[in-house]
Amino acid sequence: MGKKSNFSGLSRFVQEAFGDGSKNEGPPTSATPNKPITHPLIDVDERRPAKKRKIELLGAGWETYDASGLVPHYKEPKEVPDHLQKYFSQRKRYFSLYDEGCLLDEEGWYSVTPERIANQIAERCRCDTILDAFCGVGGNAIAFAKTCERVIALDTSPVRLALARHNAVIYGVADRIEFILADYISFAQAHLSRSKNVRTIDVVFLSPPWGGPSYLSSLPEQPIGQEATSGDVTPIDGGSHPEYSLSNIKPIHGAQLFQLSRDITCNIAYFLPRNTKLEEISALLAHPAKSENASDVNPSQMVEVEEEWMGSKLKALTCYFGGLVNGQEHLF
């Protein structure tokens, strides 16, 4: 193959239209690879200008943080898939600024914490540094950024992490959140293995995957070290749902997840399904913490279970431990 011409289609057309009529005429001898090619009648700069980034939902100046191309921003019910319709109808509960361009992926639609609940939890968790172990599309991280000096937000999905940062920009708090693409288990283990000079994490917020929208109706898996019994499926809320076991928590058993977090700090807020077995929650304090941050915790400490209601519906439970419990502030 011959060497490609140094002209674009437009410049070749210009030369042929305004040149001396010779179709075989080559580029001017004065032309160099780094110098624009000129013509007596028209200047054509062969250096193609930088492509302008398309301005999407966040507007000019925020293109770097704009995640508009990753997921759709639904505006009308007719645009929404059937299985997401009920979540879309509650979009303003999830993000009051949804119409400003907030984005959610499919998992985000059914797992994001409603904004009013997130704000209430954030008020309880006021501190210098909080770790949001499973940040998703950012509902809780945004709320924490309003009450805490620094938020460390983790997620294993680069898409959800980008959506979380996008949403944080809309709320004006992106500068207070450190978004990290990481697995919480690995992050926690690495944090615990480092020297004592690492930055202190005051509070850990756990809102791990519950197992998808079917968590209310699916039967719990067999708890670690226990045999499944008929008590695992005892209906609550008028007999409509079986009790939820911490063994269904992902990516590891919910009790193991708690113990790992308790080695970082005794101050933990654990966001759980509304039908979680209360005896399993209270049993979380049966094992002592290993870290120096929590070694002096009184074994008789309490756990405070807060019911999260939206209107007349109980949505979830937030379980507070350590210094987050009313009456145990001295443990913080």
GROMACS .gro file of C-alpha atoms in nm, residues 207-221 223 231-237 241-255 257 270-281 317:
model
   52
  207SER     CA    1  -2.546  -0.170   5.395
  208PRO     CA    2  -2.444  -0.494   5.222
  209PRO     CA    3  -2.642  -0.673   4.949
  210TRP     CA    4  -2.947  -0.841   5.099
  211GLY     CA    5  -2.997  -1.083   4.812
  212GLY     CA    6  -3.202  -0.875   4.570
  213PRO     CA    7  -3.571  -0.771   4.571
  214SER     CA    8  -3.675  -1.126   4.664
  215TYR     CA    9  -3.522  -1.104   5.012
  216LEU     CA   10  -3.867  -1.071   5.169
  217SER     CA   11  -3.999  -1.395   5.026
  218SER     CA   12  -3.693  -1.616   4.985
  219LEU     CA   13  -3.615  -1.871   5.256
  220PRO     CA   14  -3.300  -1.801   5.455
  221GLU     CA   15  -2.993  -2.008   5.392
  223PRO     CA   16  -2.674  -2.013   5.927
  231GLY     CA   17  -3.794  -2.105   6.332
  232ASP     CA   18  -3.594  -1.972   6.036
  233VAL     CA   19  -3.917  -1.915   5.843
  234THR     CA   20  -4.142  -1.782   6.117
  235PRO     CA   21  -4.372  -1.524   5.954
  236ILE     CA   22  -4.368  -1.165   6.080
  237ASP     CA   23  -4.566  -0.854   5.984
  241HIS     CA   24  -4.282  -1.276   5.530
  242PRO     CA   25  -4.035  -1.523   5.679
  243GLU     CA   26  -3.771  -1.389   5.912
  244TYR     CA   27  -3.449  -1.285   5.743
  245SER     CA   28  -3.123  -1.451   5.851
  246LEU     CA   29  -2.785  -1.278   5.848
  247SER     CA   30  -2.660  -1.582   5.657
  248ASN     CA   31  -2.821  -1.433   5.346
  249ILE     CA   32  -2.595  -1.127   5.357
  250LYS     CA   33  -2.342  -1.098   5.076
  251PRO     CA   34  -2.047  -1.133   5.016
  252ILE     CA   35  -1.994  -1.314   5.349
  253HIS     CA   36  -2.214  -1.415   5.640
  254GLY     CA   37  -2.356  -1.106   5.806
  255ALA     CA   38  -2.209  -1.199   6.144
  257LEU     CA   39  -1.903  -0.902   5.818
  270TYR     CA   40  -2.579  -0.182   6.025
  271PHE     CA   41  -2.862  -0.133   5.772
  272LEU     CA   42  -3.072  -0.450   5.754
  273PRO     CA   43  -3.405  -0.579   5.620
  274ARG     CA   44  -3.707  -0.502   5.832
  275ASN     CA   45  -3.772  -0.875   5.888
  276THR     CA   46  -3.423  -0.955   6.023
  277LYS     CA   47  -3.419  -1.195   6.319
  278LEU     CA   48  -3.363  -0.983   6.628
  279GLU     CA   49  -3.192  -1.262   6.819
  280GLU     CA   50  -2.925  -1.277   6.548
  281ILE     CA   51  -2.870  -0.903   6.579
  317LEU     CA   52  -3.383  -0.153   6.042
   0.00000   0.00000   0.00000
